[in-house]
PDB file of C-alpha atoms in Angstrom:
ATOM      1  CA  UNK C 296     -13.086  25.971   1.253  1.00 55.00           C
ATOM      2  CA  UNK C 297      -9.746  28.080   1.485  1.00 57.00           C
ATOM      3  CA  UNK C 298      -6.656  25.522   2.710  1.00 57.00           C
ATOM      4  CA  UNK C 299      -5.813  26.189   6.098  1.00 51.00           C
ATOM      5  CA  UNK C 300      -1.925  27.294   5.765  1.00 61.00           C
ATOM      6  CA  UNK C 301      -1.089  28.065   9.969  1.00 69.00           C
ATOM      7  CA  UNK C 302       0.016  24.420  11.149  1.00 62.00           C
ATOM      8  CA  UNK C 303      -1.012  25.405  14.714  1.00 68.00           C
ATOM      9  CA  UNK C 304      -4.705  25.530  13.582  1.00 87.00           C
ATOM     10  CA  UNK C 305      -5.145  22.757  11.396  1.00 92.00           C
ATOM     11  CA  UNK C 306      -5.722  20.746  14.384  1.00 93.00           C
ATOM     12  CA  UNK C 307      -8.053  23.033  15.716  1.00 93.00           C
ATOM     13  CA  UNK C 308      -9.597  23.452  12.035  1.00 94.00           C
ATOM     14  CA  UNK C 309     -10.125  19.797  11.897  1.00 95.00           C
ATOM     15  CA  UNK C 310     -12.132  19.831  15.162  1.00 94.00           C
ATOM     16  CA  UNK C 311     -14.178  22.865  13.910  1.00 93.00           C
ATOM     17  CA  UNK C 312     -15.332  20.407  10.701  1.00 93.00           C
ATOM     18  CA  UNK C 313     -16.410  17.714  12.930  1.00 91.00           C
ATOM     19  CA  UNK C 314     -18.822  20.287  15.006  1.00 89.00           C
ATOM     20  CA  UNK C 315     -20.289  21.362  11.893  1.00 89.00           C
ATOM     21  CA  UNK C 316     -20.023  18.038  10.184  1.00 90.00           C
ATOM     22  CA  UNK C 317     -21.910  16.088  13.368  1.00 87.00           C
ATOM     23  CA  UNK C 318     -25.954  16.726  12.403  1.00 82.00           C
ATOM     24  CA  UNK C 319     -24.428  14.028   9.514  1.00 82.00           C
ATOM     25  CA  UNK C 320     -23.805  11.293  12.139  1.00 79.00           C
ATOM     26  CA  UNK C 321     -21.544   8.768  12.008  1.00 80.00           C
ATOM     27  CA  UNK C 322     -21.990   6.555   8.865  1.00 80.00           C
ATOM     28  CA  UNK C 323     -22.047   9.773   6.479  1.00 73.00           C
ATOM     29  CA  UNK C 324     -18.002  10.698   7.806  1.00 82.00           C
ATOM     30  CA  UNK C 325     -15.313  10.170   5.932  1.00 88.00           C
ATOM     31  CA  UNK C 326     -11.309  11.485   6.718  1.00 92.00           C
ATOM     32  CA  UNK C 327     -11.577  12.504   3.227  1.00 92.00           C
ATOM     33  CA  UNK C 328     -15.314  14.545   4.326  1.00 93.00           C
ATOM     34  CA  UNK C 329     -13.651  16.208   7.343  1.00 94.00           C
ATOM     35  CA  UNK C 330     -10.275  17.070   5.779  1.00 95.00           C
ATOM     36  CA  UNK C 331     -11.789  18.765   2.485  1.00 94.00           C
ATOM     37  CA  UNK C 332     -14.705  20.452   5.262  1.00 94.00           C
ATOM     38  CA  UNK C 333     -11.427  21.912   7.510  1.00 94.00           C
ATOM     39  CA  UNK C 334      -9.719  22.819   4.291  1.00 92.00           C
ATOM     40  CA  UNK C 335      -6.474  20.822   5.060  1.00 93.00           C
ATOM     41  CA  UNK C 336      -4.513  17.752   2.993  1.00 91.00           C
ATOM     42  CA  UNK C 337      -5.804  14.493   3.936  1.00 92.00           C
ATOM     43  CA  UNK C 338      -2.252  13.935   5.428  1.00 93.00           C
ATOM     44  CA  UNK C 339      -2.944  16.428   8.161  1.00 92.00           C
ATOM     45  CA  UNK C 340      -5.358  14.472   9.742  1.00 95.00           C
ATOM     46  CA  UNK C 341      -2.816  11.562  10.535  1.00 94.00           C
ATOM     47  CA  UNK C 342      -0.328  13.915  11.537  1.00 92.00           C
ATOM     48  CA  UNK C 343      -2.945  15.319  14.481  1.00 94.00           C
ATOM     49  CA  UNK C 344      -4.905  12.075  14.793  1.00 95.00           C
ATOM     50  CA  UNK C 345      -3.971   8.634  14.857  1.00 94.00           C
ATOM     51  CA  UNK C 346      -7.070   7.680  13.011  1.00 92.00           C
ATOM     52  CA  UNK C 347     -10.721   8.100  13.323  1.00 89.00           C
ATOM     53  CA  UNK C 348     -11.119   6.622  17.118  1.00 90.00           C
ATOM     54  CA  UNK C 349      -8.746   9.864  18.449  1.00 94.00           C
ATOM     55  CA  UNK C 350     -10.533  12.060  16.367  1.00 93.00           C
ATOM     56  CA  UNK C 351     -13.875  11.118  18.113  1.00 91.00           C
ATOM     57  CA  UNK C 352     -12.021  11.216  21.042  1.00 92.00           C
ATOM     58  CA  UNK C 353     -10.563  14.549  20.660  1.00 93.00           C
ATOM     59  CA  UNK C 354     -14.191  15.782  19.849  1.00 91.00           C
ATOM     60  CA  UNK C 355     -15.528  14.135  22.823  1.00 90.00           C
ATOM     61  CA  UNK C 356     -13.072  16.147  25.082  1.00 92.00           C
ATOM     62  CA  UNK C 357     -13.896  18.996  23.475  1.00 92.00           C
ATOM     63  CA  UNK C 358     -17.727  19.255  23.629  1.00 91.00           C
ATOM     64  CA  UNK C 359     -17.037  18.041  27.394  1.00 91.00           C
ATOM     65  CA  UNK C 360     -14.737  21.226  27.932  1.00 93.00           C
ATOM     66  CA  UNK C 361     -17.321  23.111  26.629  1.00 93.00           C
ATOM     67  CA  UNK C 362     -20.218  21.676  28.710  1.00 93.00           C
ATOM     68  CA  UNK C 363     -17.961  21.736  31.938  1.00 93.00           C
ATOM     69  CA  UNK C 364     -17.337  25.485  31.669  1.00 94.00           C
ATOM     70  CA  UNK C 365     -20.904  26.075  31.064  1.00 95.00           C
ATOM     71  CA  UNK C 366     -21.648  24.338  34.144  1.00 95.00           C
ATOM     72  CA  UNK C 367     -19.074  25.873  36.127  1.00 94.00           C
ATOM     73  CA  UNK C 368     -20.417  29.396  35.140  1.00 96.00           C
ATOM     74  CA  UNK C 369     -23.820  28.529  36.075  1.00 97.00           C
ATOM     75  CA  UNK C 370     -22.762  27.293  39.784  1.00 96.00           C
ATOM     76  CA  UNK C 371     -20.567  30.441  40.220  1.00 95.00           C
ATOM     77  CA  UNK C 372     -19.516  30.871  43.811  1.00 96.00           C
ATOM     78  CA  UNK C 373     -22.436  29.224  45.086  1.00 96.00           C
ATOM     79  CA  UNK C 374     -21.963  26.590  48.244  1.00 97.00           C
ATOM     80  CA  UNK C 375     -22.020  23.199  48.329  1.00 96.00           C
ATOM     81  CA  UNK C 376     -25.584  21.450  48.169  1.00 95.00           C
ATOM     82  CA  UNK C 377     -29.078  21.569  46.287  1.00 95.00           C
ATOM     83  CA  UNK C 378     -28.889  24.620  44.539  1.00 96.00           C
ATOM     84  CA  UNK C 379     -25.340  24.200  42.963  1.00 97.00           C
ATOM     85  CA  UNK C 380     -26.173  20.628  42.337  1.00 96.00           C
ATOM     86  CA  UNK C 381     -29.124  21.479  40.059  1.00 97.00           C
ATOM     87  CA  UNK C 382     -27.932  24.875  38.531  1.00 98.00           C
ATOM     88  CA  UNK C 383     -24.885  22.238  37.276  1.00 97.00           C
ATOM     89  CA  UNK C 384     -27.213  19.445  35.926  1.00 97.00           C
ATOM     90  CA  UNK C 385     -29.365  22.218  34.272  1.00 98.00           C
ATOM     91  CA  UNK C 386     -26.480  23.618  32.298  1.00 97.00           C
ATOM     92  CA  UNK C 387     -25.734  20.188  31.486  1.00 96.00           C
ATOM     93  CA  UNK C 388     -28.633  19.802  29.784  1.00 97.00           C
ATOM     94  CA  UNK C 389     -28.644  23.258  28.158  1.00 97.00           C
ATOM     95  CA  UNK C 390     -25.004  22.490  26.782  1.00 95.00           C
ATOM     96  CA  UNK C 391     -26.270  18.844  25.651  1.00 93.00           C
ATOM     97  CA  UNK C 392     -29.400  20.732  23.618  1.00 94.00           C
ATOM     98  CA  UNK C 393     -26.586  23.756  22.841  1.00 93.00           C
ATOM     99  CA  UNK C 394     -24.687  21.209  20.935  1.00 91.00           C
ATOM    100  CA  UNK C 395     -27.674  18.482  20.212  1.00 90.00           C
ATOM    101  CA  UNK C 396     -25.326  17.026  16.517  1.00 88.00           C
ATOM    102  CA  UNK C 397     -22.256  16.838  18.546  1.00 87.00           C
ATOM    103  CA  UNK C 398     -24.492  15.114  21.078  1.00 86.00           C
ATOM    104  CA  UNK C 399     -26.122  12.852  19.026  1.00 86.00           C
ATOM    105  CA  UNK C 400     -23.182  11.817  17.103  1.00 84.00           C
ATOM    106  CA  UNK C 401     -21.125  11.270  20.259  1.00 82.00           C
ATOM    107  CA  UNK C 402     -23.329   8.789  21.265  1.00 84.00           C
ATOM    108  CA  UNK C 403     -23.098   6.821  18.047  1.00 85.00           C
ATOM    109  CA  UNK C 404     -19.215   6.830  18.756  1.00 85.00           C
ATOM    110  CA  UNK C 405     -19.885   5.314  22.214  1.00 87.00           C
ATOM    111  CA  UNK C 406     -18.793   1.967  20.711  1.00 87.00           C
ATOM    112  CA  UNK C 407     -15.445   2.940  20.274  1.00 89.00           C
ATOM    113  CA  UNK C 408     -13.160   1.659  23.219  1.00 92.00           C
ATOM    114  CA  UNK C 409     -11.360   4.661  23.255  1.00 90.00           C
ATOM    115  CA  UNK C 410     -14.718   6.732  23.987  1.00 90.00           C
ATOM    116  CA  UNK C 411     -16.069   4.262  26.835  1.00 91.00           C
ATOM    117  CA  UNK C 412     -12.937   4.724  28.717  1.00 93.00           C
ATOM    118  CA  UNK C 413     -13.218   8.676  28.253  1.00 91.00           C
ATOM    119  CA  UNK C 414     -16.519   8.798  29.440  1.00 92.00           C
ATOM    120  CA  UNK C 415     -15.898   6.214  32.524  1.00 93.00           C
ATOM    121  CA  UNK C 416     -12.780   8.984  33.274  1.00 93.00           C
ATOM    122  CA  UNK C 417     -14.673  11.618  33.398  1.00 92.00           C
ATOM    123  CA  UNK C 418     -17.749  10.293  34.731  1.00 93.00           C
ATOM    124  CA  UNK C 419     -15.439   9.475  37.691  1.00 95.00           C
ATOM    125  CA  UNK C 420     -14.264  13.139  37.744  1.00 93.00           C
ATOM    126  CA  UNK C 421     -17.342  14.424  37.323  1.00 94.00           C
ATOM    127  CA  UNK C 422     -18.729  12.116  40.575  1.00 96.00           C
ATOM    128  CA  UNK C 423     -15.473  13.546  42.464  1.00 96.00           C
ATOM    129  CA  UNK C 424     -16.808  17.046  42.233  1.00 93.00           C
ATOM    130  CA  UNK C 425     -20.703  15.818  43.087  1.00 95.00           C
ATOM    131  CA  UNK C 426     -19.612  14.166  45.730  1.00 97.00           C
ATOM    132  CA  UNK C 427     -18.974  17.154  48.199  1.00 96.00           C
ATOM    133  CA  UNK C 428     -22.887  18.577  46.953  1.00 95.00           C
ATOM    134  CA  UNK C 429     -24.144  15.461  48.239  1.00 95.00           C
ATOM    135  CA  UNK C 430     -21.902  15.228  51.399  1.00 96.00           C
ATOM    136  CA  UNK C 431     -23.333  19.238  52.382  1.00 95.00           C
ATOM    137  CA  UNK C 432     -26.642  17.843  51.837  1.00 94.00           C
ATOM    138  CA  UNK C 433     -26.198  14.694  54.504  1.00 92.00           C
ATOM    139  CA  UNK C 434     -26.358  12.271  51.988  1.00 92.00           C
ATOM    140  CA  UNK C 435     -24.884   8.836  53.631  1.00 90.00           C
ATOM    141  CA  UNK C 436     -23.065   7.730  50.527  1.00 93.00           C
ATOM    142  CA  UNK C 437     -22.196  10.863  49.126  1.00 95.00           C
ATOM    143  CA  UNK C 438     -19.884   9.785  46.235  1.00 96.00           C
ATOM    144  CA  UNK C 439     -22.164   6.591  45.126  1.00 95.00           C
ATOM    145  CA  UNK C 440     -25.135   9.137  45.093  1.00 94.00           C
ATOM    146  CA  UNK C 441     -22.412  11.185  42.996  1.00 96.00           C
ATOM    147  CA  UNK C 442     -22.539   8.497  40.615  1.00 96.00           C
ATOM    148  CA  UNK C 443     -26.379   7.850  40.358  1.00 96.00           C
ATOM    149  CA  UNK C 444     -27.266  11.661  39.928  1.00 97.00           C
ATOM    150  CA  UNK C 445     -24.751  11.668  37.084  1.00 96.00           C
ATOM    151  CA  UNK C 446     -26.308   8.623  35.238  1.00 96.00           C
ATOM    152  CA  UNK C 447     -29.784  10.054  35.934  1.00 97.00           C
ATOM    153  CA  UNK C 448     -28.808  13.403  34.292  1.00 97.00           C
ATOM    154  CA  UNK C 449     -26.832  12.217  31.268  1.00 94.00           C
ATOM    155  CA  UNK C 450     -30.480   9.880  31.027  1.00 95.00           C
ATOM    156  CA  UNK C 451     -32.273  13.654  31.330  1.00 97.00           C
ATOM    157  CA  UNK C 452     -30.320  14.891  28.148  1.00 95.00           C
ATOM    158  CA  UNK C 453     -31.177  11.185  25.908  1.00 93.00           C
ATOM    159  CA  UNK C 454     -34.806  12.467  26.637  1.00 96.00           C
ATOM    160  CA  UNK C 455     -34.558  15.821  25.731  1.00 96.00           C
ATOM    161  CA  UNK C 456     -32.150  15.295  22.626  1.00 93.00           C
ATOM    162  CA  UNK C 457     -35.032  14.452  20.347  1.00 93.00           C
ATOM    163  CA  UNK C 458     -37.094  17.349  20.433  1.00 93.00           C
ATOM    164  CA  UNK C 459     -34.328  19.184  20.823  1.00 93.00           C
ATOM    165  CA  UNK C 460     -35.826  22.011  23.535  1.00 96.00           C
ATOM    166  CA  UNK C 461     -36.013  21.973  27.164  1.00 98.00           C
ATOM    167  CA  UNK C 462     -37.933  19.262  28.520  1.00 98.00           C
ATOM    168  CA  UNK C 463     -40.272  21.086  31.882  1.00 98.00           C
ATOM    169  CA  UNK C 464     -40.993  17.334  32.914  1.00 98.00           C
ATOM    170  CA  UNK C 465     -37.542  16.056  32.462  1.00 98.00           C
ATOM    171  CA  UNK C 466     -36.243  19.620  34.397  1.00 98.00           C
ATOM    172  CA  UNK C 467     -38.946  19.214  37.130  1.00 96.00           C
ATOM    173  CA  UNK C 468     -38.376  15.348  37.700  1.00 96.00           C
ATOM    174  CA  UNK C 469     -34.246  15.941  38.184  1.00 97.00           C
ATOM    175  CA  UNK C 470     -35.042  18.452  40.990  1.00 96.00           C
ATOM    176  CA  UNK C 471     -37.605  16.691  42.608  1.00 93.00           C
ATOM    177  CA  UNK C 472     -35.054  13.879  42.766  1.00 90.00           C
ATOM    178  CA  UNK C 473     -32.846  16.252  45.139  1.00 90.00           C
ATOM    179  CA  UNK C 474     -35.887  17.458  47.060  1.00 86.00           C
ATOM    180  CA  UNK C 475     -37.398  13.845  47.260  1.00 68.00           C
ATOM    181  CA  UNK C 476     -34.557  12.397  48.403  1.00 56.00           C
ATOM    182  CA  UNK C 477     -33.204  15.183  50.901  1.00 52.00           C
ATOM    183  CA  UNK C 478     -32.021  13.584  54.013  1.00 49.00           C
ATOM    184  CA  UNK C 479     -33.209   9.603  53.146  1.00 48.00           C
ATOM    185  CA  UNK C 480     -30.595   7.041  54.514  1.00 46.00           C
TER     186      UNK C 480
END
């Protein structure tokens, strides 16, 4: 591959690698793999990256960037409640299958320290902007329900991931959560 002379996209050429590099998984990366896949020095990578742990981090954000806008186009303008709650957990789980390696590998890398406090930081986020869909639906603990619908859609994805296709059970059981539980105290 062609060395990657603009410094300004070196980082993002390293971050393009490990996308394409991720249907590998964990155990089959090297620095010396994603450098030579990105088409930088070896060097480069420490100058962006502190070591492998930020790189998985920095890939982590990404893919979550990715999935959040994906969501956000799917709810549009649409108010508060059932209807933006599931179009947002659906494209959750189209992004997750959209990107099923980056997926996959990120949850090998969910050892790392650096990853588990990611993901409790954005779970968090994530559960503040639930929590008003589940205060517009009269839900009596809105941002704890938050929470919960998170976990049980990130669990929606881990069952989908291996076939790698939309799931109709998985789909039908998250929204019958929301219908099910539609006004319970």
């Amino acid at each position: 591959m062609a060395r990657v002379r603009d410094p300004e996209g070196k980082r993002a050429a390293l971050l393009a690698a490990g996308l394409r590099l991720a249907g590998q998984g964990l155990q089959g990366w090297s620095i010396s793999t994603i450098t030579a896949e990105a088409g930088v020095a070896k060097g480069t990578f420490y100058v962006h990256f502190a070591g492998r742990a930020e790189y998985l981090l920095a890939l982590h954000q990404l893919f979550h960037e990715r999935i959040i806008s994906g969501m956000g186009e799917a709810v549009g303008d649409q108010p508060p409640g059932r209807s933006a709650l599931l179009a947002g957990a659906l494209a959750y789980l189209d992004g997750c299958l959209n990107e099923r390696a980056v997926k996959s590998l990120l949850l090998e890398a969910r050892i790392e320290p650096l990853i588990q406090a990611e993901i409790a930081a954005r779970n968090e986020m994530t559960a503040v902007l639930t929590e008003p869909h589940f205060a517009a639906m009269g839900w009596r603990e809105p941002r704890t329900c938050a929470r919960l619908f998170i976990a049980l859609v990130a669990e929606a994805a881990l069952l989908e991931l291996p076939a790698g296709v939309p799931d109709p059970r998985v789909r039908r059981a998250v929204a019958e959560f929301l219908d099910r539980t539609v006004g319970r105290t």
